[in-house]
Coordinates of C-alpha atoms in Angstrom, one line a residue:
X1 CA -197.6 67.2 43.0
X2 CA -199.4 64.8 45.3
X3 CA -196.5 62.4 45.4
X4 CA -194.0 65.3 46.1
X5 CA -196.2 66.5 49.0
X6 CA -196.4 63.0 50.4
X7 CA -192.7 62.5 50.2
X8 CA -191.9 65.8 51.9
X9 CA -194.4 65.1 54.7
X10 CA -192.8 61.6 55.1
X11 CA -189.4 63.2 55.3
X12 CA -190.6 65.6 58.0
X13 CA -192.0 62.8 60.0
X14 CA -188.8 60.8 59.7
X15 CA -186.8 63.9 60.6
X16 CA -188.7 64.4 63.8
X17 CA -188.8 60.7 64.7
X18 CA -185.2 60.3 65.8
X19 CA -185.3 63.4 68.0
X20 CA -188.6 62.4 69.5
X21 CA -187.2 59.0 70.4
X22 CA -184.1 60.6 71.9
X23 CA -186.3 62.9 74.1
X24 CA -188.2 59.9 75.2
X25 CA -185.0 58.5 76.7
X26 CA -185.0 61.4 79.2
X27 CA -181.2 62.1 78.8
X28 CA -181.7 65.6 80.1
X29 CA -181.9 64.4 83.7
X30 CA -178.1 63.6 83.5
X31 CA -176.4 66.3 85.5
X32 CA -173.1 66.6 83.7
X33 CA -173.1 67.9 80.1
X34 CA -170.2 65.6 79.1
X35 CA -172.1 62.4 79.9
X36 CA -175.4 63.9 78.6
X37 CA -173.8 64.7 75.2
X38 CA -172.1 61.3 75.0
X39 CA -175.3 59.4 75.8
X40 CA -177.3 61.3 73.2
X41 CA -174.7 60.8 70.4
X42 CA -174.4 57.1 71.4
X43 CA -178.2 56.8 71.1
X44 CA -178.1 58.3 67.6
X45 CA -175.2 56.0 66.7
X46 CA -177.0 52.8 67.8
X47 CA -180.4 53.9 66.4
X48 CA -179.0 54.5 63.0
X49 CA -176.9 51.2 63.2
X50 CA -173.7 53.1 62.7
X51 CA -172.1 51.3 65.6
X52 CA -172.1 48.2 63.4
X53 CA -170.0 49.8 60.7
X54 CA -166.2 49.8 61.5
X55 CA -164.2 52.9 60.7
X56 CA -162.2 50.8 58.1
X57 CA -165.4 49.8 56.4
X58 CA -166.4 53.5 56.3
X59 CA -163.1 54.5 54.7
X60 CA -163.6 51.7 52.1
X61 CA -167.1 53.1 51.4
X62 CA -165.6 56.5 50.8
X63 CA -163.1 55.1 48.3
X64 CA -165.8 53.0 46.5
X65 CA -168.0 56.0 46.1
X66 CA -165.2 58.2 44.7
X67 CA -164.9 60.5 47.6
X68 CA -161.1 59.9 48.1
X69 CA -160.3 61.8 44.9
X70 CA -162.6 64.8 45.6
X71 CA -161.6 68.1 47.1
X72 CA -162.7 68.6 50.8
X73 CA -164.6 71.7 49.8
X74 CA -166.5 70.0 47.0
X75 CA -170.2 69.8 47.5
X76 CA -172.5 66.8 47.1
X77 CA -176.3 66.8 47.0
X78 CA -178.7 64.9 49.2
X79 CA -179.5 62.3 46.5
X80 CA -175.8 61.3 46.2
X81 CA -175.5 61.3 50.0
X82 CA -178.4 58.8 50.1
X83 CA -176.6 56.7 47.5
X84 CA -173.5 56.6 49.7
X85 CA -175.5 55.7 52.8
X86 CA -177.3 52.9 50.8
X87 CA -174.0 51.3 49.8
X88 CA -172.7 51.5 53.4
X89 CA -175.8 49.7 54.9
X90 CA -176.3 47.2 52.2
X91 CA -172.6 46.2 52.5
X92 CA -173.2 45.9 56.2
X93 CA -176.1 43.5 55.8
X94 CA -173.8 41.3 53.6
X95 CA -171.3 41.0 56.4
X96 CA -173.9 40.3 59.1
X97 CA -175.4 36.9 59.7
X98 CA -178.9 36.3 58.4
X99 CA -180.3 36.2 62.0
X100 CA -179.0 39.8 62.7
X101 CA -180.0 41.6 59.5
X102 CA -180.9 45.3 59.9
X103 CA -183.7 47.3 58.4
X104 CA -181.7 49.1 55.7
X105 CA -184.3 51.5 54.5
X106 CA -185.1 52.7 58.0
X107 CA -181.4 53.1 58.9
X108 CA -180.8 55.1 55.7
X109 CA -183.9 57.4 56.4
X110 CA -182.9 58.1 60.0
X111 CA -179.3 58.8 59.3
X112 CA -180.0 60.9 56.2
X113 CA -182.4 63.1 58.0
X114 CA -180.0 63.5 61.0
X115 CA -177.1 64.5 58.7
X116 CA -179.3 67.0 56.8
X117 CA -180.6 68.5 60.0
X118 CA -177.1 68.8 61.3
X119 CA -175.2 70.1 58.3
X120 CA -177.9 71.6 56.1
X121 CA -180.2 73.4 58.5
X122 CA -180.8 76.2 56.0
X123 CA -182.2 73.8 53.4
X124 CA -179.6 74.3 50.5
X125 CA -179.7 70.5 49.7
X126 CA -175.9 70.2 49.7
X127 CA -173.0 69.6 52.1
X128 CA -169.3 69.4 51.7
X129 CA -167.3 66.2 51.3
X130 CA -165.2 67.0 54.3
X131 CA -168.3 67.5 56.5
X132 CA -169.7 64.1 55.5
X133 CA -166.4 62.4 56.1
X134 CA -165.8 64.0 59.5
X135 CA -169.4 63.1 60.7
X136 CA -169.4 59.5 59.5
X137 CA -165.8 58.8 60.6
X138 CA -166.7 60.2 64.1
X139 CA -170.1 58.5 64.5
X140 CA -169.2 55.0 63.1
X141 CA -167.9 52.1 65.2
X142 CA -164.3 51.0 65.7
X143 CA -161.4 52.1 67.8
X144 CA -160.9 55.8 68.6
X145 CA -157.2 55.4 67.8
X146 CA -158.0 54.4 64.2
X147 CA -160.5 57.3 63.9
X148 CA -158.0 59.9 65.1
X149 CA -155.3 58.6 62.7
X150 CA -157.7 58.8 59.8
X151 CA -158.7 62.3 60.8
X152 CA -155.1 63.3 61.0
X153 CA -154.5 61.9 57.5
X154 CA -157.2 64.2 56.2
X155 CA -155.9 67.4 57.9
X156 CA -152.1 67.0 57.4
X157 CA -149.9 67.9 54.5
X158 CA -147.5 65.8 52.4
X159 CA -144.8 66.1 55.1
X160 CA -147.0 64.7 57.8
X161 CA -147.5 68.0 59.6
X162 CA -151.0 69.1 60.7
X163 CA -152.5 72.1 58.9
X164 CA -154.1 74.4 61.5
X165 CA -156.7 75.7 59.0
X166 CA -157.9 72.1 58.2
X167 CA -158.0 71.2 61.9
X168 CA -160.1 74.3 62.5
X169 CA -162.4 73.2 59.7
X170 CA -162.6 69.7 61.3
X171 CA -163.6 71.3 64.6
X172 CA -166.3 73.4 62.9
X173 CA -167.8 70.3 61.4
X174 CA -167.5 67.8 64.2
X175 CA -168.8 70.2 66.9
X176 CA -172.0 70.5 65.0
X177 CA -172.9 67.1 66.4
X178 CA -173.3 68.2 70.0
X179 CA -175.3 71.2 68.7
X180 CA -177.6 68.9 66.8
X181 CA -178.5 67.1 70.0
X182 CA -179.1 70.4 71.8
X183 CA -175.7 70.6 73.6
X184 CA -174.3 73.5 71.7
X185 CA -173.9 75.8 74.7
X186 CA -171.5 73.4 76.3
X187 CA -169.6 72.1 73.2
X188 CA -170.2 74.5 70.4
X189 CA -167.5 75.8 68.1
X190 CA -165.6 79.0 69.0
X191 CA -162.8 80.8 67.3
X192 CA -160.4 79.8 70.1
X193 CA -161.1 76.1 69.9
X194 CA -158.0 75.3 68.0
X195 CA -155.6 77.1 70.4
X196 CA -157.3 75.5 73.4
X197 CA -156.3 72.2 71.9
X198 CA -152.7 73.2 70.9
X199 CA -151.9 76.3 72.9
X200 CA -148.1 76.3 72.4
X201 CA -147.2 73.8 69.7
X202 CA -146.5 75.1 66.2
X203 CA -145.5 71.9 64.4
X204 CA -148.0 69.1 65.1
X205 CA -147.0 65.6 64.0
X206 CA -149.0 62.4 64.3
X207 CA -147.8 61.3 67.7
X208 CA -148.3 64.8 69.2
X209 CA -151.8 64.9 67.7
X210 CA -152.6 61.5 69.3
X211 CA -151.1 62.6 72.6
X212 CA -153.4 65.6 72.8
X213 CA -156.6 64.0 71.6
X214 CA -156.2 60.8 73.6
X215 CA -154.9 62.5 76.8
X216 CA -156.7 62.2 80.1
X217 CA -158.5 64.6 80.1
X218 CA -158.7 65.4 76.4
X219 CA -159.3 68.9 75.1
X220 CA -162.5 70.4 76.6
X221 CA -164.3 70.8 73.3
X222 CA -163.8 67.1 72.4
X223 CA -164.1 65.6 75.9
X224 CA -167.4 63.8 74.8
X225 CA -165.7 61.8 72.0
X226 CA -163.6 59.4 74.1
X227 CA -166.4 59.2 76.6
X228 CA -168.8 58.0 73.8
X229 CA -166.3 55.1 73.1
X230 CA -166.0 54.3 76.8
X231 CA -169.8 54.1 77.0
X232 CA -169.8 51.6 74.2
X233 CA -167.2 49.4 75.9
X234 CA -169.0 49.3 79.3
X235 CA -172.6 48.7 78.3
X236 CA -172.3 45.0 79.2
X237 CA -169.8 45.2 82.1
X238 CA -171.0 43.8 85.4
X239 CA -169.8 44.9 88.8
X240 CA -170.8 42.7 91.8
X241 CA -170.9 45.8 94.1
X242 CA -173.8 47.3 96.0
X243 CA -174.7 50.9 95.2
X244 CA -174.4 53.1 98.3
X245 CA -177.5 55.2 97.3
X246 CA -180.1 53.0 95.5
X247 CA -178.8 49.8 97.3
X248 CA -178.8 47.9 94.1
X249 CA -176.8 44.7 94.7
X250 CA -175.0 44.9 91.4
X251 CA -174.1 47.5 88.7
X252 CA -174.0 47.5 84.9
X253 CA -171.9 50.0 83.0
X254 CA -169.7 52.5 84.8
X255 CA -168.9 52.3 88.6
X256 CA -167.9 55.4 90.5
X257 CA -165.9 55.3 93.8
X258 CA -165.5 58.3 96.0
X259 CA -161.9 59.4 96.8
X260 CA -162.9 60.8 100.2
X261 CA -165.6 58.6 101.6
X262 CA -164.2 55.1 102.3
X263 CA -166.2 52.3 100.5
X264 CA -168.7 54.7 99.0
X265 CA -169.6 53.7 95.5
X266 CA -172.4 54.7 93.1
X267 CA -173.9 53.2 90.0
X268 CA -173.8 55.2 86.8
X269 CA -177.5 56.1 87.0
X270 CA -177.2 57.6 90.5
X271 CA -174.0 59.4 89.7
X272 CA -175.3 60.9 86.5
X273 CA -178.4 62.2 88.4
X274 CA -176.3 63.7 91.2
X275 CA -177.6 61.5 94.0
X276 CA -175.8 61.5 97.3
X277 CA -176.4 60.1 100.8
X278 CA -174.8 60.3 104.2
X279 CA -171.6 62.3 104.5
X280 CA -170.9 62.0 100.7
X281 CA -171.4 65.2 98.7
X282 CA -171.5 65.8 94.9
X283 CA -168.5 68.0 95.4
X284 CA -166.3 65.1 96.3
X285 CA -163.9 63.7 93.7
X286 CA -165.2 60.5 92.1
X287 CA -163.1 57.9 90.2
X288 CA -164.7 56.2 87.2
X289 CA -164.2 52.4 86.8
X290 CA -165.0 50.6 83.6
X291 CA -164.1 47.1 84.9
X292 CA -164.2 45.0 88.1
X293 CA -161.1 43.6 89.8
X294 CA -161.3 41.1 92.6
X295 CA -159.5 41.9 95.9
X296 CA -156.9 39.2 95.1
X297 CA -156.1 40.8 91.7
X298 CA -155.9 44.2 93.3
X299 CA -153.4 42.9 95.9
X300 CA -151.2 41.2 93.2
X301 CA -151.3 44.3 91.1
X302 CA -150.2 46.5 94.0
X303 CA -147.4 44.1 95.0
X304 CA -146.1 44.0 91.4
X305 CA -146.2 47.8 91.1
X306 CA -144.4 48.3 94.4
X307 CA -141.6 45.9 93.5
X308 CA -141.0 47.7 90.2
X309 CA -141.8 44.6 88.1
X310 CA -144.2 46.6 85.9
X311 CA -144.2 50.1 84.4
X312 CA -145.9 52.8 86.3
X313 CA -148.1 53.9 83.4
X314 CA -148.6 52.6 79.8
X315 CA -148.6 55.1 76.9
X316 CA -152.1 56.0 75.7
X317 CA -151.2 54.9 72.2
X318 CA -148.4 53.2 70.3
X319 CA -145.6 55.4 69.0
X320 CA -145.7 55.8 65.2
X321 CA -142.9 56.8 62.9
X322 CA -142.5 60.5 62.3
X323 CA -142.5 60.1 58.5
X324 CA -145.6 61.3 56.7
X325 CA -148.4 58.7 56.4
X326 CA -150.5 58.3 53.3
X327 CA -154.2 59.1 53.6
X328 CA -156.0 56.1 54.8
X329 CA -158.3 55.4 51.9
X330 CA -157.6 51.7 51.7
X331 CA -156.4 51.9 48.1
X332 CA -153.6 49.5 48.9
X333 CA -156.1 46.7 49.8
X334 CA -156.9 46.1 46.1
X335 CA -153.2 45.5 45.2
X336 CA -151.7 42.1 44.6
X337 CA -149.3 40.4 46.9
X338 CA -146.2 41.4 44.9
X339 CA -147.1 45.1 44.4
X340 CA -144.5 47.6 45.8
X341 CA -147.1 49.4 47.9
X342 CA -148.0 46.2 49.6
X343 CA -144.3 45.5 50.3
X344 CA -143.8 49.1 51.6
X345 CA -146.9 48.7 53.9
X346 CA -145.5 45.5 55.4
X347 CA -142.2 47.1 56.0
X348 CA -143.8 50.0 57.7
X349 CA -145.8 47.7 60.0
X350 CA -142.5 45.9 60.9
X351 CA -140.9 49.3 61.6
X352 CA -143.8 50.4 63.8
X353 CA -143.5 47.2 65.8
X354 CA -139.8 47.8 66.2
X355 CA -140.5 51.4 67.4
X356 CA -143.1 50.1 69.8
X357 CA -140.6 47.6 71.3
X358 CA -138.0 50.4 71.6
X359 CA -140.6 52.6 73.3
X360 CA -141.5 49.9 75.8
X361 CA -137.9 49.4 76.6
X362 CA -137.4 53.2 77.2
X363 CA -140.4 53.3 79.5
X364 CA -138.9 50.6 81.8
X365 CA -136.8 53.1 83.7
X366 CA -137.7 51.9 87.2
X367 CA -136.0 48.5 86.7
X368 CA -132.7 47.9 88.7
X369 CA -129.5 49.1 87.2
X370 CA -128.1 45.6 87.0
X371 CA -130.7 44.8 84.3
X372 CA -129.7 47.6 82.0
X373 CA -127.2 45.6 80.1
X374 CA -129.6 42.7 79.8
X375 CA -132.3 44.9 78.4
X376 CA -129.8 46.4 75.9
X377 CA -128.8 43.0 74.8
X378 CA -132.4 41.8 74.5
X379 CA -133.3 44.9 72.4
X380 CA -130.3 44.4 70.2
X381 CA -131.3 40.8 69.6
X382 CA -134.8 41.8 68.8
X383 CA -133.7 44.4 66.3
X384 CA -131.4 41.8 64.7
X385 CA -134.3 39.3 64.6
X386 CA -136.6 41.9 63.0
X387 CA -134.0 42.7 60.3
X388 CA -133.6 39.0 59.5
X389 CA -137.4 38.6 59.3
X390 CA -137.6 41.6 56.9
X391 CA -134.9 40.1 54.6
X392 CA -136.6 36.7 54.7
X393 CA -140.0 38.2 54.0
X394 CA -138.6 40.2 51.0
X395 CA -136.9 37.1 49.6
X396 CA -140.1 35.0 49.9
X397 CA -142.2 37.7 48.2
X398 CA -139.7 37.9 45.3
X399 CA -139.7 34.1 44.9
X400 CA -143.5 34.1 44.8
X401 CA -143.5 36.8 42.1
X402 CA -140.9 34.9 40.0
X403 CA -142.9 31.6 40.3
X404 CA -146.1 33.4 39.2
X405 CA -144.5 34.9 36.2
X406 CA -143.1 31.5 35.1
X407 CA -146.5 30.0 35.6
X408 CA -148.2 32.6 33.5
X409 CA -145.6 32.3 30.7
X410 CA -146.0 28.5 30.7
X411 CA -149.8 28.6 30.6
X412 CA -150.0 31.0 27.7
X413 CA -150.5 29.2 24.3
X414 CA -148.1 30.0 21.5
X415 CA -148.4 29.5 17.7
X416 CA -145.4 27.2 17.7
X417 CA -147.1 24.8 20.1
X418 CA -150.2 24.8 18.0
X419 CA -148.3 23.9 14.8
X420 CA -146.3 21.0 16.2
X421 CA -146.7 17.4 14.8
X422 CA -148.9 18.0 11.8
X423 CA -149.0 14.2 11.1
X424 CA -150.4 13.5 14.6
X425 CA -153.0 16.3 14.1
X426 CA -154.1 14.8 10.7
X427 CA -154.4 11.3 12.2
X428 CA -156.4 12.7 15.1
X429 CA -158.8 14.4 12.8
X430 CA -159.3 11.1 10.8
X431 CA -159.9 9.2 14.0
X432 CA -162.5 11.7 15.1
X433 CA -164.2 11.6 11.7
X434 CA -164.2 7.8 11.9
X435 CA -165.7 8.0 15.4
X436 CA -168.4 10.3 14.3
X437 CA -169.4 7.9 11.4
X438 CA -169.5 5.0 13.8
X439 CA -171.7 7.0 16.2
X440 CA -174.1 7.8 13.4
X441 CA -174.2 4.1 12.3
X442 CA -174.9 3.0 15.9
X443 CA -177.7 5.5 16.2
X444 CA -179.3 4.1 13.0
X445 CA -179.0 0.5 14.2
X446 CA -180.5 1.5 17.5
X447 CA -183.5 3.0 15.7
X448 CA -183.9 -0.1 13.6
X449 CA -183.7 -2.3 16.6
X450 CA -186.4 -0.3 18.4
X451 CA -188.7 -0.7 15.4
X452 CA -188.0 -4.4 15.0
X453 CA -188.8 -5.0 18.7
X454 CA -192.2 -3.3 18.1
X455 CA -192.8 -5.6 15.2
X456 CA -191.8 -8.7 17.2
X457 CA -194.1 -7.7 20.0
X458 CA -197.0 -7.5 17.5
X459 CA -196.1 -11.0 16.1
X460 CA -196.0 -12.4 19.7
X461 CA -199.6 -11.1 20.2
X462 CA -200.7 -12.8 16.9
X463 CA -199.1 -16.0 17.9
X464 CA -200.8 -16.0 21.3
X465 CA -204.2 -15.3 19.7
X466 CA -203.8 -18.1 17.2
X467 CA -203.0 -20.6 20.0
X468 CA -206.1 -19.5 21.9
X469 CA -208.3 -20.1 18.8
X470 CA -206.9 -23.6 18.3
X471 CA -207.6 -24.5 21.9
X472 CA -211.2 -23.2 21.5
X473 CA -211.8 -25.3 18.3
X474 CA -210.4 -28.4 20.0
X475 CA -212.7 -27.9 23.0
X476 CA -215.7 -27.5 20.7
X477 CA -216.4 -23.8 21.4
X478 CA -216.7 -21.0 18.9
X479 CA -214.0 -18.5 18.6
X480 CA -214.8 -14.9 19.3
X481 CA -213.3 -13.7 16.0
X482 CA -211.8 -15.2 12.9
X483 CA -208.0 -15.6 12.5
X484 CA -207.9 -13.3 9.5
X485 CA -209.7 -10.6 11.3
X486 CA -207.5 -10.9 14.3
X487 CA -204.4 -10.9 12.3
X488 CA -205.4 -7.8 10.4
X489 CA -206.7 -5.7 13.2
X490 CA -204.3 -6.3 16.1
X491 CA -201.0 -5.8 14.3
X492 CA -199.5 -2.3 15.2
X493 CA -198.3 0.0 12.5
X494 CA -194.5 0.2 12.7
X495 CA -192.4 3.3 11.9
X496 CA -190.4 3.3 8.7
X497 CA -187.1 1.5 9.3
X498 CA -183.8 2.8 7.9
X499 CA -183.0 -0.7 6.7
X500 CA -186.4 -1.4 5.1
X501 CA -187.2 0.3 1.8
X502 CA -190.9 -0.4 1.5
X503 CA -193.8 1.2 3.4
X504 CA -195.2 -1.2 6.0
X505 CA -198.9 -2.4 5.8
X506 CA -201.3 -4.1 8.2
X507 CA -200.4 -7.6 6.9
X508 CA -198.0 -9.8 8.9
X509 CA -195.8 -10.7 6.0
X510 CA -195.1 -7.1 5.1
X511 CA -194.4 -6.3 8.7
X512 CA -191.6 -8.9 8.7
X513 CA -189.6 -7.1 6.1
X514 CA -186.0 -6.4 7.3
X515 CA -186.5 -8.6 10.5
X516 CA -184.4 -11.6 9.6
X517 CA -184.4 -15.0 7.8
X518 CA -185.5 -16.9 10.8
X519 CA -188.6 -14.9 11.3
X520 CA -189.5 -14.9 7.6
X521 CA -189.1 -18.7 7.4
X522 CA -191.3 -19.0 10.4
X523 CA -194.2 -17.2 8.8
X524 CA -193.7 -18.2 5.1
X525 CA -194.9 -21.8 5.6
X526 CA -198.5 -22.7 5.8
X527 CA -198.1 -24.4 9.3
X528 CA -196.4 -22.2 11.9
X529 CA -193.2 -23.4 13.5
X530 CA -192.1 -22.8 17.1
X531 CA -192.2 -19.1 16.7
X532 CA -191.0 -18.2 20.3
X533 CA -187.6 -19.8 19.6
X534 CA -187.3 -18.1 16.2
X535 CA -188.1 -14.7 17.7
X536 CA -185.5 -15.2 20.4
X537 CA -182.9 -16.1 17.7
X538 CA -183.7 -12.9 15.8
X539 CA -183.3 -10.8 18.9
X540 CA -180.0 -12.5 19.7
X541 CA -178.7 -11.7 16.2
X542 CA -179.6 -8.0 16.7
X543 CA -177.9 -7.9 20.1
X544 CA -174.7 -9.5 18.6
X545 CA -174.6 -6.9 15.9
X546 CA -174.9 -4.1 18.4
X547 CA -172.2 -5.6 20.6
X548 CA -169.7 -5.7 17.7
X549 CA -170.5 -2.1 16.8
X550 CA -169.9 -1.0 20.4
X551 CA -166.6 -2.8 20.5
X552 CA -165.5 -1.1 17.3
X553 CA -166.5 2.3 18.7
X554 CA -164.5 1.6 21.9
X555 CA -161.5 0.7 19.8
X556 CA -161.7 4.0 18.0
X557 CA -162.0 5.8 21.4
X558 CA -158.8 4.0 22.6
X559 CA -157.0 5.1 19.4
X560 CA -158.1 8.7 20.0
X561 CA -156.8 8.6 23.6
X562 CA -153.5 7.1 22.4
X563 CA -153.0 9.8 19.8
X564 CA -153.9 12.5 22.2
X565 CA -151.3 11.1 24.7
X566 CA -148.7 11.0 22.0
X567 CA -149.4 14.6 21.1
X568 CA -149.2 15.6 24.8
X569 CA -145.8 13.8 25.2
X570 CA -144.5 15.4 22.1
X571 CA -145.6 18.9 23.3
X572 CA -143.9 18.4 26.7
X573 CA -140.7 17.2 25.0
X574 CA -140.6 20.2 22.7
X575 CA -141.2 22.6 25.7
X576 CA -138.4 21.0 27.7
X577 CA -136.0 21.3 24.7

């Protein structure tokens, strides 16, 4: 109970945090409700780090979380909503560099509480799939054209025609965003919102939908949506112009120029707050500028426009084919290169480019009549070139698919290949068995050599001590210890050798068992010989034995390689036949 109470109190604090921070920005001093709403929603977007998530990443997150197959009216609880937001922000952190990582937990908490406060104000703990899609697709980053296309794919039927009931549902959900930031009186939902957007049209296709929502001005109920995108684009735009009211030498963001007062310009802060000076009045018409053009660029633009070398106005969006588009859930992104859906998508893109070229050609109506034939020929050549490129692209993709199938068939092992050349396989097994035996023998000889070197080291120490005792006797001194005691106490205990059958003792003679005839002869006589040379001869004999064994092992390896090469050649010959 204590944990549940602490969690609920923490949720309440987080729920109020975003709205308290928004109030601290003092957006309410902005005079116009359109700018006020856009600024508030832009603040929520940046505070929750939604501006870093592109609309295509958002659509992919919908697909990965299984929302693309759910009905729009299906309900999800808050815990699943939190899971979806977690996947969105954790994937975002994977795409961002390590120096620009975001606080994932904080972003999830702020956005979750904002969504719940917007779409679950009565505390049911659930919201519809369509409401969540509409909110996240509207508030995320990316181009407004891509957002509107995705929204149209969600509210249109299989024939590519907008369903008015679904568009009405979209307006209900998306207009809850201005209400959540206390701008409901200006942009709240009404029953006449749909007809104010499409007063006369009965059959709304994609291009018509884009024309209406991206018009200047757009529908009154959605006028804040394109403004929010323009705010994002001009946040870092610099204007080297002095503000006529605050006398600031430069401006950041929007710049507003009066259409009646010559040379009267205001920065966005002064315009938003309704400041005016001199003969200028707030009732004058102001033109919004989102970029700065030098006087030289303005002059060249005016000359080009007057000479008819450029179109009077560019379309607000590219013209798309009238055929119905599939819902943009990014399912085709997981297909391979040779899949039919990928081919269809590439063909659609090429067709869209051709339609755009045709639209640009049709818009160039102000060109001189003498250029009509030239434009017609150029468009015809472009269409022919596009058709050739489509055919070539189709042939290349088919060739790639054929080569991949051949490669997969060649790389798969078959029982016939495994049963070829039984004689070579038997010889190869014998050679490998012989190699294993030689390796075991070599390991045994290495162990014997190691033990023998230990014995030889002990004998060298005995020899050195004996020489020191002789020198002491000749000089008349007394040795520190007797030879027998030295010989019996300084000899190390060797490990049992694989070539010696008896257990070694502390005596020197027993320690020489298995060493070699030269060493035995050296210690069998009463008077020691030149033991240093004898020990070197014994070590050389061991080294020669090891060298011969290594050569034999290398010969076996060469035989194995030769047999494997013969088998490989035989296999390739059989495959070619």
